[in-house]
Amino acid sequence: MNFSIDRKYFYDQLSIVARAISPYSPLPALSGICIQVEADHLILMGSDSTISIKTIIEPNEENQLKIESTGSIIIESKYLLEIIRKLECKIVSFELFDDTLIRIEGDHGTFHLNGIEGSEYPSIDFYQPQNEFILSKKQLKEIVRQTGFACADSDSRPVLNGINFNMQGENLYCSATDTYRLARKRITLPQENTFNITISNRSLNEIVKSLNQEEEDIQIFVDQKKAQFIFDGTTFQTRLLDGTFPDVERIIPQHFISTLQIDARELSNAIDRTNFILTDKVHLIKLECTPKIVEIKTRSSEIGDSKEELLSSIYGGEDLTLTCNGSYMLDALKALGSSRVELSFTGVLKPIKISDPEDDSTLMIVVPVRSID
Amino acid sequence: MNFSIDRKYFYDQLSIVARAISPYSPLPALSGICIQVEADHLILMGSDSTISIKTIIEPNEENQLKIESTGSIIIESKYLLEIIRKLECKIVSFELFDDTLIRIEGDHGTFHLNGIEGSEYPSIDFYQPQNEFILSKKQLKEIVRQTGFACADSDSRPVLNGINFNMQGENLYCSATDTYRLARKRITLPQENTFNITISNRSLNEIVKSLNQEEEDIQIFVDQKKAQFIFDGTTFQTRLLDGTFPDVERIIPQHFISTLQIDARELSNAIDRTNFILTDKVHLIKLECTPKIVEIKTRSSEIGDSKEELLSSIYGGEDLTLTCNGSYMLDALKALGSSRVELSFTGVLKPIKISDPEDDSTLMIVVPVRSID
């Protein structure tokens, strides 16, 4: 194996593949990047056995790839990235000795790294699942940003650590919940389809971080085992989360006893100001709503208390006082990202729906807690 | 106690005083900021019993301080800073109830915080030591940046955790060493003086972080117990480190067998590129110098090896091969900050002097280690 390639281009490709690699892999081969050099292209692979990423590089003007001989090797990802990032040269060349020692050479620096024989890399099946749909990079980023925060983060119900993609006809519903709150985003797609899968939030975050700024689409292929994302010449696949995702439609309230419209920033800032007033390490806020005045209050016997009137609020319906987790409310407001926000109430201890009054495609639910007083 | 003050101004002053406060203070009063309101001024104090900071605020146009009644209280520093930072108002007002409950009020947010009676604050002696000298803010920053990195960081010899200020006549020698390396900077001051004290690197870092951008001087007062820094209306004092600082003059070599002049960036980059090639977790680099060629090599039986020729080097003297800690060398080059650098050698296992060929006020020493081969 002997090839040379544009250093910067190669570094960018290695960085993407390295996203799949866990430094704590029990299998030594999986802590490395597998480089396979074929006669007319080069394959990079990284995997932690849940997420796998593959990039195929074919010679072109930009990458200046020149292949002299074929072969394969697995190189410790962190060393390889470190060298390629720091070498000061346009073209970097690689030459393999004895199947396990690779020479990496820039303009005047030479490295020899001990690797593992390429044949020891676990065989990863990159078959393409049947169900296909397409999202823009922007859409996928929005889904992850607007729902991922509501995922659980525990081993007790793994399926809640992911975002559920439920496609019904032409509507794709993306939902996440840790049972105390819910985030849901609806996207309408041009082609009808039916599937219901849950992808781990961690995998989705790694994909989103791998997306460059270009305005391209992502091809997504799913079945009951895995989801595969294809973009920028990279194939990114992840195992699905096992388990049945809760039927969130049933949780979303339809009838309300009152609504509060308010400037989202005013509400966020008022909540954020009190985020140190904790009761048993939880930031509880009390909303006291009447059509005349809406106030937000906190109290902790140890620290102190606070009170603030929400001046931009318009409240309609019966008087209501309820308490909820301030951090959950803040997360929801931030993810919603609208300038005005509507809080729809169903009762003192019943779910609060939080939405943009001008856009019903995204909604958040926060469940109140028992009053602190 | 009842006063109001410009929120932004007050926040900046609180932030400085808070630098002295350790969140892990065993004395509850010391986890707070002490606010003392006198008839015509306000005093803020923070301390961890090693470092103490005091600021006196007198009413003026900028701070809009208005005092209605006097009194004192100690308020948990992190809560106070959080509130004052996040309140959205120009003027914030304070009112004390029952000696331990304070009301903080902005335009439409009100907080009550539980505090501790001001009388419980430990009495801190802010007397002024006799020996005075003056440094510009820039000079003090340079001293800390160029020598502080060489301080030790262990409890075995506390005096090595500080920077030694040794004033002899009109020369102030600032030195730090962890016994494996040394950094020394000489500053010539207009007034003669004699003292030899060691100030902890941590204290000096807190002072440097408190300095604003303005081009003012710092008055420094020292005796055998403490050092006091006065700037921007703030009094910052710290206990000195006990123990006798080593006589570093004796360590600095005077006679050399060879010298290497080189572009500092080329040398830094070459060392930095190999920083993952570790032997027993230490980054060892081997310099092979001859008048014809200077090379830098690393080797680790586990990871691999590297070799690079240093093209900008000019070497004079006998052939020499030595090994030293690459991280120490990098630190020294970074702190020196010159574009070209001179390495003066005294032998295979003897101290290397690193200096700017055009400025002899600052020098670094790195002690080589036994060869890795």
mmCIF file of C-alpha atoms in Angstrom, chain A residues 82-215:
data_model
loop_
_atom_site.group_PDB
_atom_site.id
_atom_site.type_symbol
_atom_site.label_atom_id
_atom_site.label_comp_id
_atom_site.label_asym_id
_atom_site.label_seq_id
_atom_site.Cartn_x
_atom_site.Cartn_y
_atom_site.Cartn_z
ATOM 1 C CA GLU A 82 -2.847 14.521 15.190
ATOM 2 C CA ILE A 83 -0.167 13.960 12.549
ATOM 3 C CA ILE A 84 -2.277 14.899 9.556
ATOM 4 C CA ARG A 85 -3.558 18.018 11.301
ATOM 5 C CA LYS A 86 -0.134 19.282 12.290
ATOM 6 C CA LEU A 87 2.029 18.391 9.279
ATOM 7 C CA GLU A 88 2.941 21.492 7.315
ATOM 8 C CA CYS A 89 2.696 20.349 3.717
ATOM 9 C CA LYS A 90 0.291 20.270 0.795
ATOM 10 C CA ILE A 91 0.573 16.569 -0.004
ATOM 11 C CA VAL A 92 1.066 13.780 2.518
ATOM 12 C CA SER A 93 2.220 10.320 1.488
ATOM 13 C CA PHE A 94 1.688 6.906 3.065
ATOM 14 C CA GLU A 95 3.674 3.736 2.639
ATOM 15 C CA LEU A 96 3.042 0.421 4.370
ATOM 16 C CA PHE A 97 5.824 -1.899 5.599
ATOM 17 C CA ASP A 98 5.341 -5.413 7.003
ATOM 18 C CA ASP A 99 1.490 -5.047 7.100
ATOM 19 C CA THR A 100 1.600 -3.214 10.443
ATOM 20 C CA LEU A 101 4.066 -0.324 10.183
ATOM 21 C CA ILE A 102 3.117 2.726 8.164
ATOM 22 C CA ARG A 103 5.321 5.587 7.104
ATOM 23 C CA ILE A 104 3.657 8.992 6.883
ATOM 24 C CA GLU A 105 5.672 11.696 5.240
ATOM 25 C CA GLY A 106 5.198 15.424 4.745
ATOM 26 C CA ASP A 107 7.670 17.884 3.278
ATOM 27 C CA HIS A 108 10.338 17.453 5.930
ATOM 28 C CA GLY A 109 8.803 15.424 8.741
ATOM 29 C CA THR A 110 8.597 11.630 8.724
ATOM 30 C CA PHE A 111 6.542 9.452 11.062
ATOM 31 C CA HIS A 112 6.387 5.702 11.514
ATOM 32 C CA LEU A 113 3.272 4.431 13.276
ATOM 33 C CA ASN A 114 2.522 0.940 14.515
ATOM 34 C CA GLY A 115 -0.862 -0.196 13.222
ATOM 35 C CA ILE A 116 -2.971 -3.343 13.020
ATOM 36 C CA GLU A 117 -3.354 -5.488 9.915
ATOM 37 C CA GLY A 118 -6.348 -4.359 7.858
ATOM 38 C CA SER A 119 -7.698 -7.910 7.732
ATOM 39 C CA GLU A 120 -8.415 -7.734 11.460
ATOM 40 C CA TYR A 121 -11.062 -5.049 11.005
ATOM 41 C CA PRO A 122 -14.540 -6.418 11.851
ATOM 42 C CA SER A 123 -16.684 -6.859 8.770
ATOM 43 C CA ILE A 124 -19.388 -4.207 8.773
ATOM 44 C CA ASP A 125 -22.445 -4.652 6.579
ATOM 45 C CA PHE A 126 -23.190 -1.405 4.733
ATOM 46 C CA TYR A 127 -26.235 -2.833 2.866
ATOM 47 C CA GLN A 128 -28.850 -0.242 2.009
ATOM 48 C CA PRO A 129 -32.249 -0.521 3.777
ATOM 49 C CA GLN A 130 -35.368 -0.264 1.587
ATOM 50 C CA ASN A 131 -37.366 2.663 2.949
ATOM 51 C CA GLU A 132 -35.959 5.875 1.554
ATOM 52 C CA PHE A 133 -36.709 9.487 2.354
ATOM 53 C CA ILE A 134 -34.890 12.731 1.887
ATOM 54 C CA LEU A 135 -34.263 15.589 4.295
ATOM 55 C CA SER A 136 -32.281 18.746 3.744
ATOM 56 C CA LYS A 137 -29.326 19.223 6.052
ATOM 57 C CA LYS A 138 -31.179 22.146 7.592
ATOM 58 C CA GLN A 139 -34.251 20.002 8.324
ATOM 59 C CA LEU A 140 -32.205 17.306 10.055
ATOM 60 C CA LYS A 141 -30.359 19.898 12.135
ATOM 61 C CA GLU A 142 -33.679 21.466 13.155
ATOM 62 C CA ILE A 143 -35.149 18.112 14.170
ATOM 63 C CA VAL A 144 -32.187 17.311 16.393
ATOM 64 C CA ARG A 145 -32.002 20.813 17.866
ATOM 65 C CA GLN A 146 -35.717 21.094 18.539
ATOM 66 C CA THR A 147 -36.404 17.637 19.943
ATOM 67 C CA GLY A 148 -33.125 16.026 21.062
ATOM 68 C CA PHE A 149 -32.983 17.946 24.360
ATOM 69 C CA ALA A 150 -36.113 16.139 25.583
ATOM 70 C CA CYS A 151 -34.555 12.688 25.263
ATOM 71 C CA ALA A 152 -33.928 10.717 28.415
ATOM 72 C CA ASP A 153 -30.366 9.875 29.326
ATOM 73 C CA SER A 154 -30.480 6.664 31.294
ATOM 74 C CA ASP A 155 -30.217 2.941 30.788
ATOM 75 C CA SER A 156 -33.614 2.119 32.283
ATOM 76 C CA ARG A 157 -35.618 2.588 29.056
ATOM 77 C CA PRO A 158 -33.120 2.844 26.180
ATOM 78 C CA VAL A 159 -35.818 3.688 23.629
ATOM 79 C CA LEU A 160 -36.336 7.048 25.381
ATOM 80 C CA ASN A 161 -32.692 7.987 24.695
ATOM 81 C CA GLY A 162 -33.606 8.502 21.063
ATOM 82 C CA ILE A 163 -35.686 10.581 18.706
ATOM 83 C CA ASN A 164 -38.668 8.716 17.276
ATOM 84 C CA PHE A 165 -39.255 9.118 13.542
ATOM 85 C CA ASN A 166 -42.856 8.191 12.826
ATOM 86 C CA MET A 167 -43.812 8.531 9.190
ATOM 87 C CA GLN A 168 -47.543 8.400 8.448
ATOM 88 C CA GLY A 169 -48.443 9.147 4.855
ATOM 89 C CA GLU A 170 -46.658 12.347 3.953
ATOM 90 C CA ASN A 171 -46.154 13.521 7.525
ATOM 91 C CA LEU A 172 -42.980 12.723 9.429
ATOM 92 C CA TYR A 173 -43.438 13.167 13.188
ATOM 93 C CA CYS A 174 -40.190 13.469 15.136
ATOM 94 C CA SER A 175 -40.658 13.125 18.891
ATOM 95 C CA ALA A 176 -38.553 12.839 22.014
ATOM 96 C CA THR A 177 -39.643 12.427 25.619
ATOM 97 C CA ASP A 178 -38.188 11.538 28.984
ATOM 98 C CA THR A 179 -41.786 11.157 30.327
ATOM 99 C CA TYR A 180 -41.613 14.535 32.158
ATOM 100 C CA ARG A 181 -41.626 16.511 28.933
ATOM 101 C CA LEU A 182 -42.076 16.033 25.240
ATOM 102 C CA ALA A 183 -40.847 17.749 22.094
ATOM 103 C CA ARG A 184 -42.484 17.051 18.752
ATOM 104 C CA LYS A 185 -41.845 18.398 15.273
ATOM 105 C CA ARG A 186 -43.878 17.651 12.184
ATOM 106 C CA ILE A 187 -42.364 17.789 8.721
ATOM 107 C CA THR A 188 -44.316 17.290 5.532
ATOM 108 C CA LEU A 189 -42.437 15.346 2.877
ATOM 109 C CA PRO A 190 -43.187 15.086 -0.839
ATOM 110 C CA GLN A 191 -43.394 11.265 -0.870
ATOM 111 C CA GLU A 192 -45.689 9.118 1.264
ATOM 112 C CA ASN A 193 -44.209 6.366 3.372
ATOM 113 C CA THR A 194 -44.860 4.378 6.552
ATOM 114 C CA PHE A 195 -42.344 3.503 9.250
ATOM 115 C CA ASN A 196 -41.816 3.991 12.959
ATOM 116 C CA ILE A 197 -38.224 3.886 14.190
ATOM 117 C CA THR A 198 -36.184 5.392 17.013
ATOM 118 C CA ILE A 199 -32.615 6.609 16.472
ATOM 119 C CA SER A 200 -30.350 7.345 19.405
ATOM 120 C CA ASN A 201 -29.844 11.026 20.096
ATOM 121 C CA ARG A 202 -26.092 10.478 20.342
ATOM 122 C CA SER A 203 -25.926 9.046 16.814
ATOM 123 C CA LEU A 204 -28.013 11.908 15.461
ATOM 124 C CA ASN A 205 -25.762 14.424 17.156
ATOM 125 C CA GLU A 206 -22.693 12.871 15.563
ATOM 126 C CA ILE A 207 -24.371 13.062 12.146
ATOM 127 C CA VAL A 208 -25.350 16.680 12.618
ATOM 128 C CA LYS A 209 -21.790 17.569 13.633
ATOM 129 C CA SER A 210 -20.498 15.902 10.459
ATOM 130 C CA LEU A 211 -22.653 18.028 8.154
ATOM 131 C CA ASN A 212 -20.802 20.760 6.323
ATOM 132 C CA GLN A 213 -22.291 24.123 5.429
ATOM 133 C CA GLU A 214 -23.329 23.205 1.909
ATOM 134 C CA GLU A 215 -27.001 23.164 0.976
#
